[in-house]
XYZ file of C-alpha atoms in Angstrom:
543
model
C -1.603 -19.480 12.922
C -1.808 -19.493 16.793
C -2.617 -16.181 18.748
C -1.268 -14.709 21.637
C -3.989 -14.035 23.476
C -2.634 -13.457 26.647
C 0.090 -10.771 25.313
C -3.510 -9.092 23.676
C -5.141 -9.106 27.185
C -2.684 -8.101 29.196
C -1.969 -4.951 26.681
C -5.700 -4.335 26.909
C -5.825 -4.292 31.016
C -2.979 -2.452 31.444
C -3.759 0.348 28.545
C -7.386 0.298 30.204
C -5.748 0.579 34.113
C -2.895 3.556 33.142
C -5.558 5.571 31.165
C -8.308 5.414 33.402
C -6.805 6.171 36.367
C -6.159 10.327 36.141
C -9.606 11.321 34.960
C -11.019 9.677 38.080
C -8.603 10.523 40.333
C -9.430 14.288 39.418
C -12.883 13.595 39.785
C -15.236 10.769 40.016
C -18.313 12.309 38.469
C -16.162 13.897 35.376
C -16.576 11.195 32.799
C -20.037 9.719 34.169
C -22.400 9.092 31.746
C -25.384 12.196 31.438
C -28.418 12.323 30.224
C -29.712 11.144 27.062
C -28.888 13.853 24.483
C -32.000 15.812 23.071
C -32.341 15.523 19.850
C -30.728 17.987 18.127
C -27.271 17.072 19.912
C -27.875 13.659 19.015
C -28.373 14.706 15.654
C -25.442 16.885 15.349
C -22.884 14.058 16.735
C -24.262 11.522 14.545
C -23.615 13.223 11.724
C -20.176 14.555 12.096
C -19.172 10.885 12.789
C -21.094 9.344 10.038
C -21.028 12.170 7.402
C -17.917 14.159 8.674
C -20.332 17.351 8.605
C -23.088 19.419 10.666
C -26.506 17.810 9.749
C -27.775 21.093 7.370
C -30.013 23.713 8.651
C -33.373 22.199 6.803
C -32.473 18.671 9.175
C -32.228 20.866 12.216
C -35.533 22.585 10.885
C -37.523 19.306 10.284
C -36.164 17.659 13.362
C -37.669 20.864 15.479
C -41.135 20.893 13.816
C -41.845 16.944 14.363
C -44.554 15.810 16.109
C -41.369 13.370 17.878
C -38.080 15.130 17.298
C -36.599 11.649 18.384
C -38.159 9.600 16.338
C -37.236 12.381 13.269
C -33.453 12.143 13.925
C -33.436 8.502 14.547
C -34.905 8.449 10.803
C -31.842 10.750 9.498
C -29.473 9.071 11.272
C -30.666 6.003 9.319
C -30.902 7.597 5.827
C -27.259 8.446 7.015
C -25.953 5.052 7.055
C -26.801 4.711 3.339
C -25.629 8.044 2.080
C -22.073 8.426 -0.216
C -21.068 11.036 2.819
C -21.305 7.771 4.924
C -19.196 5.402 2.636
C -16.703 8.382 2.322
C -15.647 8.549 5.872
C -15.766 4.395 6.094
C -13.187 4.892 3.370
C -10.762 7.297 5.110
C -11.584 5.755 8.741
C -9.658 2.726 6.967
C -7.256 4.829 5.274
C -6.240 6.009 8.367
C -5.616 2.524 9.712
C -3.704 1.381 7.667
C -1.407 4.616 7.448
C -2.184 4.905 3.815
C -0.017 7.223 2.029
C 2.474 6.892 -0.476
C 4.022 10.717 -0.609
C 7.735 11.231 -1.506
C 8.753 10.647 2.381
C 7.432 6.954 1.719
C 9.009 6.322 -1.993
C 10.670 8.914 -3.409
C 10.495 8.181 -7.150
C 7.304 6.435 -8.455
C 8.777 5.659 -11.922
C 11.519 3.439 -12.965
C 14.497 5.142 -13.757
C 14.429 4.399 -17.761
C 10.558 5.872 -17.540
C 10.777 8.636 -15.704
C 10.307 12.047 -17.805
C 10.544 15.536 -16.886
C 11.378 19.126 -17.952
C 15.365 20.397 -18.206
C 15.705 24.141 -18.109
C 14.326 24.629 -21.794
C 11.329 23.441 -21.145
C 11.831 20.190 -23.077
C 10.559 17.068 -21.270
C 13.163 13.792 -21.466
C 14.213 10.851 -19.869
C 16.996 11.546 -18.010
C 18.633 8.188 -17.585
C 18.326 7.750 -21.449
C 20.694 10.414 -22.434
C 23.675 7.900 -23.033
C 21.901 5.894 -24.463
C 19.917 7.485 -27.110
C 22.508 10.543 -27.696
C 25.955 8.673 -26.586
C 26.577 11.002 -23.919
C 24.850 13.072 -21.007
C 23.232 15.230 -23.584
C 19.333 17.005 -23.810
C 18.283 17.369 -27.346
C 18.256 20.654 -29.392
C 16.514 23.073 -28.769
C 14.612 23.164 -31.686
C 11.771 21.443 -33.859
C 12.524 18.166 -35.145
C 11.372 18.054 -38.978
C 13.505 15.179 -40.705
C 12.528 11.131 -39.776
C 13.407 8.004 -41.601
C 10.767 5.323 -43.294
C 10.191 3.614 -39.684
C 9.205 7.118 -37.863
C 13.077 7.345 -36.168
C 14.570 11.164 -35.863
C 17.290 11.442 -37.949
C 19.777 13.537 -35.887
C 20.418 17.461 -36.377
C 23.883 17.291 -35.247
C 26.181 14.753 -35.028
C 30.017 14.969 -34.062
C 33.080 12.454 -33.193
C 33.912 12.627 -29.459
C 35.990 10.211 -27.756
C 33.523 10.528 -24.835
C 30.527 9.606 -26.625
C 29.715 6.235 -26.355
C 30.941 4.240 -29.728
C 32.752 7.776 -30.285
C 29.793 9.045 -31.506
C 27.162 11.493 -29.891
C 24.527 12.789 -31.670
C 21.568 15.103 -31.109
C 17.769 15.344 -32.319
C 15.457 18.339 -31.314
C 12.315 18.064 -30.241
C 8.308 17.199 -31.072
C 5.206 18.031 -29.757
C 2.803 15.703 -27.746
C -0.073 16.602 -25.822
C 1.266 14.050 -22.804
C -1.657 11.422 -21.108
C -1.637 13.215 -17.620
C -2.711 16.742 -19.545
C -4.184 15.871 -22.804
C -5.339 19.346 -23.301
C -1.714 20.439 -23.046
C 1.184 20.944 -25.708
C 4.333 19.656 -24.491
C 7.636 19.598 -25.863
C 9.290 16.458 -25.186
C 12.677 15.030 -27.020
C 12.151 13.232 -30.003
C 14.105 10.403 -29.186
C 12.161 9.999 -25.774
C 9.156 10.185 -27.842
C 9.284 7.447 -29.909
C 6.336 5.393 -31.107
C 8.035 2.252 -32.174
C 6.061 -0.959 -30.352
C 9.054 -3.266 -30.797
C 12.354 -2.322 -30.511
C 15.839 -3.187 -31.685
C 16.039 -6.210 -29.650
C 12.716 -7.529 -30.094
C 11.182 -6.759 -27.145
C 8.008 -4.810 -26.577
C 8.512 -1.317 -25.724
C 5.994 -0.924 -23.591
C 7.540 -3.295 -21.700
C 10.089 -1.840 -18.877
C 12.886 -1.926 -21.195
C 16.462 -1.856 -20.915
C 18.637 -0.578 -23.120
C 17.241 -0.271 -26.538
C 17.518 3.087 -27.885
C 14.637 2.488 -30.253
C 11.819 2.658 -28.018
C 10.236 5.837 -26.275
C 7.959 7.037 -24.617
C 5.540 5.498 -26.903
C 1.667 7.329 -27.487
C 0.941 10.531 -25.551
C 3.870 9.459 -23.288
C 1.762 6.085 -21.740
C 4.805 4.138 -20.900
C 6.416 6.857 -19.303
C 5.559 9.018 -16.077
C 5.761 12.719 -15.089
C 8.567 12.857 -12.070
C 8.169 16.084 -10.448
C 5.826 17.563 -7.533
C 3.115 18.725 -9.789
C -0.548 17.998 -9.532
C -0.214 15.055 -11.763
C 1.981 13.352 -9.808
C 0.366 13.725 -6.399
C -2.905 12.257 -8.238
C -1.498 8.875 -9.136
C 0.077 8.752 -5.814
C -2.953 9.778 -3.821
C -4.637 7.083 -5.777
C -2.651 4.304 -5.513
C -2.716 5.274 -1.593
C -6.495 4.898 -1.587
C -6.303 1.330 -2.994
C -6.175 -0.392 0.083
C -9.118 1.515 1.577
C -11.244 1.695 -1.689
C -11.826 -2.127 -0.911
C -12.873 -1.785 2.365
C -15.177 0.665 1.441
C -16.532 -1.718 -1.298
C -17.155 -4.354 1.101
C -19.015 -1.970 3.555
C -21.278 -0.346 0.734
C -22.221 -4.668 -0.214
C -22.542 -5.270 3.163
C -20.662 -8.144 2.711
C -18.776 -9.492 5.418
C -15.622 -7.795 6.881
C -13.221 -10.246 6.639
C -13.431 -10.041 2.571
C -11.502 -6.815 2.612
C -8.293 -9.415 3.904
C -8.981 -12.505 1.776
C -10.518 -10.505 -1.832
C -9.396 -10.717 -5.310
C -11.047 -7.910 -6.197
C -9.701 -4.668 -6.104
C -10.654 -1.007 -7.302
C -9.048 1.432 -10.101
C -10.057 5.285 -11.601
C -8.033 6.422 -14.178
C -4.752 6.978 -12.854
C -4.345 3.871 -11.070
C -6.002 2.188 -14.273
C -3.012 3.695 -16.549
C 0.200 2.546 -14.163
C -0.749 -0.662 -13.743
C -1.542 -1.036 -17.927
C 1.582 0.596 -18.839
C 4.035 1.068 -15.643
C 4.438 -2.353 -14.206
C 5.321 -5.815 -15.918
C 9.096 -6.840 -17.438
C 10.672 -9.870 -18.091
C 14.273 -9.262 -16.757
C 13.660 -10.700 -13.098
C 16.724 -9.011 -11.912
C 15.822 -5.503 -12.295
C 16.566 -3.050 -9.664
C 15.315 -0.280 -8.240
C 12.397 0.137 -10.280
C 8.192 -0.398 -8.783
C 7.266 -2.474 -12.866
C 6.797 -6.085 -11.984
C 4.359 -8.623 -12.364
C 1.457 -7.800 -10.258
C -1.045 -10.023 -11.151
C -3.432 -7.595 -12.114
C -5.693 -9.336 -13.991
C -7.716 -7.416 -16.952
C -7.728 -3.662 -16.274
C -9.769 -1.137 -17.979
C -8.804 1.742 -19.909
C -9.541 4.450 -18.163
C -8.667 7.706 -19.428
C -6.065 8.938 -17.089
C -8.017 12.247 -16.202
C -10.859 10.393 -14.956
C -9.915 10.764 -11.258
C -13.454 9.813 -9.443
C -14.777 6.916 -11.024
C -13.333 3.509 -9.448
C -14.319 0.394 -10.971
C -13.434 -3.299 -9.746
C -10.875 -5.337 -11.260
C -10.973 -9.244 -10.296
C -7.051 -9.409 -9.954
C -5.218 -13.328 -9.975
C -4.675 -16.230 -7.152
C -2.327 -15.058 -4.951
C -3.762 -11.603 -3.890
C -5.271 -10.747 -0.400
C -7.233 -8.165 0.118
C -6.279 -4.869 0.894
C -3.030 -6.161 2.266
C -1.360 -6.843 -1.242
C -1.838 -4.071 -2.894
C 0.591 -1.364 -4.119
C -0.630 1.166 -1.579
C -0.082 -1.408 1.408
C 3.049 -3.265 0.416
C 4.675 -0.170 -0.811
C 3.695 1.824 2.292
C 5.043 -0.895 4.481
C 8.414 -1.814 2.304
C 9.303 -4.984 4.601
C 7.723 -8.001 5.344
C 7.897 -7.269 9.327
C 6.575 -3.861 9.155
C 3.183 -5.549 7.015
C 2.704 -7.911 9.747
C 3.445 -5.400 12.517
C 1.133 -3.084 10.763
C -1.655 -5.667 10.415
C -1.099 -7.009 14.186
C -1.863 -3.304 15.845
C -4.485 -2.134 13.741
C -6.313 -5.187 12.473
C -5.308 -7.830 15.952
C -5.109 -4.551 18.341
C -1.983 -6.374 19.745
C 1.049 -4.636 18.911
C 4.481 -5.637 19.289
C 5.994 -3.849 22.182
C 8.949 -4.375 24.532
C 8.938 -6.053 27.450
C 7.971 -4.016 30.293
C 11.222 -4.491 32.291
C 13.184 -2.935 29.358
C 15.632 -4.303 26.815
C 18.885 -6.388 28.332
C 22.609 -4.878 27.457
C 23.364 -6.339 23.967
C 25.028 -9.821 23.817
C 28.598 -9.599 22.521
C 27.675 -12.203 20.130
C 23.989 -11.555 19.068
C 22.375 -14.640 18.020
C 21.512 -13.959 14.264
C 18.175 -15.732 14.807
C 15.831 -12.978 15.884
C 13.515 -15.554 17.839
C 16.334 -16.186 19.892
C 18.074 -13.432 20.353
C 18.107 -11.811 23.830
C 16.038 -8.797 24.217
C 14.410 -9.707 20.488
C 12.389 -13.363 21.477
C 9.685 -12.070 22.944
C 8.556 -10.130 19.941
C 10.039 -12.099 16.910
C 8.955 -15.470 17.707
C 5.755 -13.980 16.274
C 6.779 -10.895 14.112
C 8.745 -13.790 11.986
C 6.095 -16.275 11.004
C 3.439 -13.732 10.557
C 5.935 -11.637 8.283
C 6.236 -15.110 6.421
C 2.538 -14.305 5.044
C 4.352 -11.437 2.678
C 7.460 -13.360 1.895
C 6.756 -13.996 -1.687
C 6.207 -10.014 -2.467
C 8.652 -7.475 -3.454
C 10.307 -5.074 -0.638
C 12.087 -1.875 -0.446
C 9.933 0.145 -2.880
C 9.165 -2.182 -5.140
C 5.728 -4.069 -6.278
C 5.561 -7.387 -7.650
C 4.908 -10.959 -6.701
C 7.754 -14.005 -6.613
C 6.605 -17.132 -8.177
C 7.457 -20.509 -7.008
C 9.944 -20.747 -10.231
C 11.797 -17.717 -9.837
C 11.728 -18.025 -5.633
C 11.902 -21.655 -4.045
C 11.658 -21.896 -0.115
C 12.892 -25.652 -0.615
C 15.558 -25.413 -2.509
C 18.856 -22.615 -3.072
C 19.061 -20.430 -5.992
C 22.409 -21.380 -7.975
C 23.219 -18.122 -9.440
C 22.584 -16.705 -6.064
C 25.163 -18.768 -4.367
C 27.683 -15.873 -4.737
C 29.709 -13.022 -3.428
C 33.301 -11.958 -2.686
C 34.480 -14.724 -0.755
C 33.190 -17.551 -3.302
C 34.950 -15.180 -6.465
C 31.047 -14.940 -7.693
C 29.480 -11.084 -8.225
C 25.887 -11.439 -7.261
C 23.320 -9.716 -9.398
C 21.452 -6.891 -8.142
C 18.560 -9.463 -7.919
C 20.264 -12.049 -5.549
C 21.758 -9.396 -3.488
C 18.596 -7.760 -2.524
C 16.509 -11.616 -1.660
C 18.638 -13.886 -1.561
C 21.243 -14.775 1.312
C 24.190 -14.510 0.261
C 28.244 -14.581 1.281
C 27.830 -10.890 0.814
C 24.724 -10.079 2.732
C 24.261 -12.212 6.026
C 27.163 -13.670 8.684
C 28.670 -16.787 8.578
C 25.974 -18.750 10.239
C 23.076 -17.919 8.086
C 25.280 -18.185 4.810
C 26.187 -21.629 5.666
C 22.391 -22.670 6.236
C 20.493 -20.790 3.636
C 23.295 -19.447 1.202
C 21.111 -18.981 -2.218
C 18.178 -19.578 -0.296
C 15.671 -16.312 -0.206
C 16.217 -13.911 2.953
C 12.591 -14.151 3.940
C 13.115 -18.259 4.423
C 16.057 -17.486 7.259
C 15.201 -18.716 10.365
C 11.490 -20.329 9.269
C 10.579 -23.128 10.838
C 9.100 -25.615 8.851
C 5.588 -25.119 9.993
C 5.743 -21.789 9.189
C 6.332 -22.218 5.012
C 2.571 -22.898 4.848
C 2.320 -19.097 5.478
C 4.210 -18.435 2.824
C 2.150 -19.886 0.298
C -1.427 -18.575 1.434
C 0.110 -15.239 2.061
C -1.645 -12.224 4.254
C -4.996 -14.342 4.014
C -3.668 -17.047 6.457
C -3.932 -14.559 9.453
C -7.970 -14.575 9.380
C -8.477 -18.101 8.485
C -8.985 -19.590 11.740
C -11.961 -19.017 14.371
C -9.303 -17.455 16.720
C -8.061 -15.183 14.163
C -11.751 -14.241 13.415
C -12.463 -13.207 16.370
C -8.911 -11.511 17.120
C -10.198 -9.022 13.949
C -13.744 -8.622 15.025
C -13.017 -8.011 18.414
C -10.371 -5.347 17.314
C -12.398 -3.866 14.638
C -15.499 -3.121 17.479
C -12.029 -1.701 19.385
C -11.435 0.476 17.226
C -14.715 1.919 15.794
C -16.019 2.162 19.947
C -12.614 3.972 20.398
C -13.206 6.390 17.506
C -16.830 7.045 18.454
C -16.280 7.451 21.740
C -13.493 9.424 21.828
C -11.541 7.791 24.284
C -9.534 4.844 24.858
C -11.148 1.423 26.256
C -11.390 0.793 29.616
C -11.479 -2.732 31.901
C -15.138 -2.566 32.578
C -15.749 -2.122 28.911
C -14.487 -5.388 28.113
C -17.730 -7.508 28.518
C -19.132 -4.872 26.870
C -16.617 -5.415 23.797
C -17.154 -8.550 23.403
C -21.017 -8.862 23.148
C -20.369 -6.259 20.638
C -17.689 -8.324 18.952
C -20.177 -11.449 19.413
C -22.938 -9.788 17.494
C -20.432 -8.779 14.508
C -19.929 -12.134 13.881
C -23.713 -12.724 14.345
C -24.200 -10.901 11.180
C -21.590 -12.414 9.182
C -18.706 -9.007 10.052
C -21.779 -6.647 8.814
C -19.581 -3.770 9.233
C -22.642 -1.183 8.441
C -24.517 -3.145 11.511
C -22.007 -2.772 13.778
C -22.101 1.379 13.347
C -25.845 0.877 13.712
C -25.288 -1.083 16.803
C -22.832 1.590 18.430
C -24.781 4.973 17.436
C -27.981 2.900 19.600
C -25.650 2.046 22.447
C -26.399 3.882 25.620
C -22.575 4.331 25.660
C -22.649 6.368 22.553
C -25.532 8.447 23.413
C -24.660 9.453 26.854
C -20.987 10.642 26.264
C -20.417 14.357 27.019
C-alpha cells in the first residue's frame, strides 16, 4: 500500500511548530536541557517508567553505599529491563494505544441473546429470551425444587395449563435445580431447570453447545459453559477485562522474545487465561450465517486449552488459523473498533502517527447532491481516498459488535450475493444477514444499488487494486519497506513522547530517525530501543 508521507510530515512540523512555540516564548532557558541527573534521580525516573514504581528503599540504600553510585544504578536499571514489573507496563503502554477496553459503553451485552443468563427477583438464574420458548409464554419457572425428570434427563413440568396466549395454547412451568455455575464453582446457584439442561444434541439435531436457535431441548449445558452471566458483577468485568487485554498480551509476548516488533501485526499466535480460554470454547461458533446481533461466530481460533475459568493470571499461547493478524484481529481490537474505518483510523494514528484530520482551511458547505463515493466527495477526498483502501484490510471481519471472520464462500468481492439482491422495491425481504453486509435496495441510494446491489458493503467504491487488501487483511499495512519504516519511526514517536513527557519537536526529527534507523538495525528489538532511550542524553537531562 502507498504512504502519504508528505500528509505525515507536514502533521509532524506543524504539531512540532504550534507546541513549541509558548514554552519558549515564556522563556528560553525553561525547557533547556540540565545537568546530568545524580544518581539517585536517575534511578528514581527509570524506574517509575520501566516498573511503574519508586525503586525500593534497599536500591536507594545500595545505590548510596557503592564505590560508583552510577555505575550501581546503571546495573538496576538493566536488571529492570528484564523484570515482570517491566513486561507489565510494555503491556499496558500498548493497551493504552490501542484504546483497549471493551466495558458496557463499547458493547453493551457480551452474550448472545439465547445465552445470556441472569437472576429474576427470586433469585433464580434463566435465560431470558428462552421463556417462550421453553415455557410457551414470557414465564420464569417455579419457585420451587424441581424433583420429577423423564428417561433422557428432561423436567417434566409442575404446572401446566391451556392459555390461548401460550404458544401452541399451551404454557407450562418447571421449578428449579441447583448448579454450582463455571464463573463461581464454589457457589450454589439456582438456575431454571429448563435453562439448565444437559442434553448435547437437541431436538433438531444440532449440537447444543452450538449457538442454537430455537430448540427447547438444549440448556445451558454443564455448570452453565454455554451460557454467560449478564450483569455488572465481578464475573463479568473479568471476561471483559480479559478479552480487552488480548490485543496487548501479544505485544507483550513479542517484547518478552525479543522478537521483532512488527510480529505483534502479522502473528498467528495469540494469548488466553481462563476466561478468555472458556468464551472462545463455548461462546463463539454457529452454523446459521445469518445470525444477528449476537458476538458467536467462527473465529478461527485454532485449538484452545481448557482452562478453568477462575484461572485469571495464567495466559498461554494459542497458534490461531490463516487469516489472523496480529493484535489487530482479535476480539478486543475488532470489537473495540466496530467498523472497518475506525480499525484503520485507529491503526494509522497510533501505529503510522498520521492521523486523519481535516483540512486546515475547514470543511466546504455540503453539496446538495453528495457524491455517495466518499473519495470523491467534497470536503471527504482528502481523507477517504486513504481511510477506504486501508479499511479494505478488515473487510472480511464482522462489524457492529460482532466477532467472526467472512470466508470467500459465504462473502465474494467478485461476484453479488443472490439472496441478497433484495428489499422493498424488488418485493424481496432481506435477511438480517444481507441487510447488515450486503448492499442492498434497502440500505444504500440508487447509485450504489445499481453497481454493487448483493455485492458486500465493504466492496463499494474499491478500486480494483485495492481487493488485494482484502485478502491479506490488517497484515498488508507493514509489508512494504515504506510501511516498515512508517511503524518504526512512529513506534520511537511514541515511546520518546512517553518518556519524555512532551510532544516532539522539529529539531528532534534527525534525532527520530537515527533512532528509528537503529530499530530496524536490530530487527524492531523493541526491548533495545527502551535501552537506547533511557542512555540518550535527551532522556537523562529532562527536568
Amino acid at each position: 500500500m502507498t504512504m502519504h508521507w508528505t500528509t505525515f510530515t507536514a502533521i509532524t512540523l506543524a504539531a512540532a511548530a504550534l507546541g513549541s512555540t509558548p514554552a519558549r516564548a515564556a522563556s528560553p532557558d525553561y525547557c533547556a536541557p540540565t545537568e546530568d541527573m545524580d544518581p539517585l534521580q536517575l534511578l528514581r525516573q527509570t524506574s517509575l517508567d520501566l516498573r511503574g514504581r519508586v525503586p525500593s528503599y534497599d536500591e536507594y540504600e545500595w545505590v548510596r553505599g557503592a564505590e560508583d553510585p552510577q555505575a550501581a544504578a546503571e546495573s538496576i536499571i538493566e536488571d529492570m529491563l528484564e523484570s515482570q514489573e517491566y513486561f507489565d507496563q510494555i503491556r499496558e503502554y500498548h493497551q493504552a494505544l490501542l484504546w483497549g477496553t471493551m466495558d458496557e459503553s463499547i458493547l453493551d451485552s457480551l452474550f448472545a441473546a439465547q445465552r445470556r443468563i441472569l437472576p429474576n427477583g427470586s433469585g433464580n438464574w434463566r435465560v431470558t429470551n428462552s421463556r417462550r420458548l421453553y415455557r410457551g409464554d414470557l414465564l420464569d419457572c417455579l419457585n420451587q425444587e424441581q424433583t420429577e425428570f423423564d428417561a433422557q434427563g428432561r423436567p417434566i413440568p409442575i404446572q401446566t395449563y391451556a392459555d390461548p396466549v401460550c404458544a401452541g395454547g399451551t404454557c407450562r412451568r418447571e421449578g428449579f435445580v441447583r448448579v454450582h455455575p463455571y464463573w463461581a464453582p464454589d457457589t450454589e446457584i439456582k438456575v431454571c431447570a429448563y435453562d439448565a439442561q444437559l442434553a448435547e444434541v437437541g431436538v433438531s439435531g444440532v449440537a447444543c453447545s452450538t449457538y442454537r436457535g430455537n430448540d427447547r431441548e438444549c440448556g445451558c449445558g454443564p455448570d452453565l459453559a454455554w451460557c454467560g452471566p449478564e450483569d455488572t458483577g465481578p464475573e463479568t468485568v473479568a471476561i471483559r477485562d480479559s478479552l480487552a487485554q488480548e490485543p496487548a498480551r501479544i505485544f507483550e509476548w513479542v517484547v518478552r522474545e525479543g522478537r521483532s516488533y512488527l510480529e505483534a501485526f502479522t502473528t498467528d499466535r495469540t494469548f488466553v487465561n481462563g476466561p478468555v480460554a472458556h468464551f472462545y470454547r463455548n461462546n463463539t461458533g454457529t452454523d446459521i450465517i445469518n445470525r444477528g446481533g449476537a458476538v458467536a461466530y467462527d473465529v478461527k481460533m485454532g485449538s484452545v486449552p481448557a482452562l478453568p475459568w477462575t484461572d485469571l493470571d495464567t495466559w498461554v499461547p494459542v497458534d490461531r488459523e490463516g487469516p489472523h493478524s496480529g493484535a489487530f484481529t482479535t476480539m478486543g481490537y475488532l470489537v473495540r473498533f466496530a467498523s472497518n474505518r475506525s480499525r484503520a483510523n485507529r491503526f494509522y494514528t497510533a501505529f503510522y502517527c498520521d492521523p486523519f484530520v481535516p483540512s486546515a482551511d475547514g470543511l466546504p458547505p455540503e453539496e446538495a447532491e453528495p457524491d455517495p463515493n466518499l473519495r470523491e466527495r467534497t470536503g471527504c477526498s482528502d481523507c477517504h481516498q486513504v481511510l477506504e483502501p486501508a479499511a479494505a484490510h478488515w473487510a472480511r471481519w464482522r462489524t457492529g459488535g460482532t466477532y467472526g471472520f467472512f470466508a470467500a464462500e459465504d462473502m465474494s468481492f467478485q461476484r453479488s450475493r443472490p439472496d441478497c439482491e433484495c428489499g422493498d422495491a424488488l418485493g424481496v425481504t432481506c435477511s438480517a444477514f444481507c441487510s447488515t453486509y450486503f448492499v442492498t435496495a434497502d440500505n444504500a441510494g440508487d447509485e450504489e444499488f445499481g453497481r454493487y446491489h448483493g455485492m458486500p458493503q465493504a466492496a463499494s467504491w474499491l478500486e480494483p487494486t485495492d481487493l488485494a487488501n482484502v485478502e491479506v487483511g490488517p497484515a498488508g499495512l507493514v509489508d512494504t519497506v515504506q510501511e516498515r519504516d512508517q511503524v518504526a519511526q512512529c513506534a520511537v514517536r511514541n515511546l520518546a513522547q512517553h518518556l519524555l513527557g512532551r510532544e516532539l519537536e522539529a529539531e528532534d526529527l534527525q534525532w527520530l530517525q537515527q533512532h528509528a534507523d537503529a530499530f530496524a538495525a536490530t530487527d524492531y528489538d523493541y526491548t533495545e530501543l527502551v535501552r537506547r532511550m533511557v542512555v540518550d542524553e535527551r532522556y537523562r537531562t529532562i527536568r
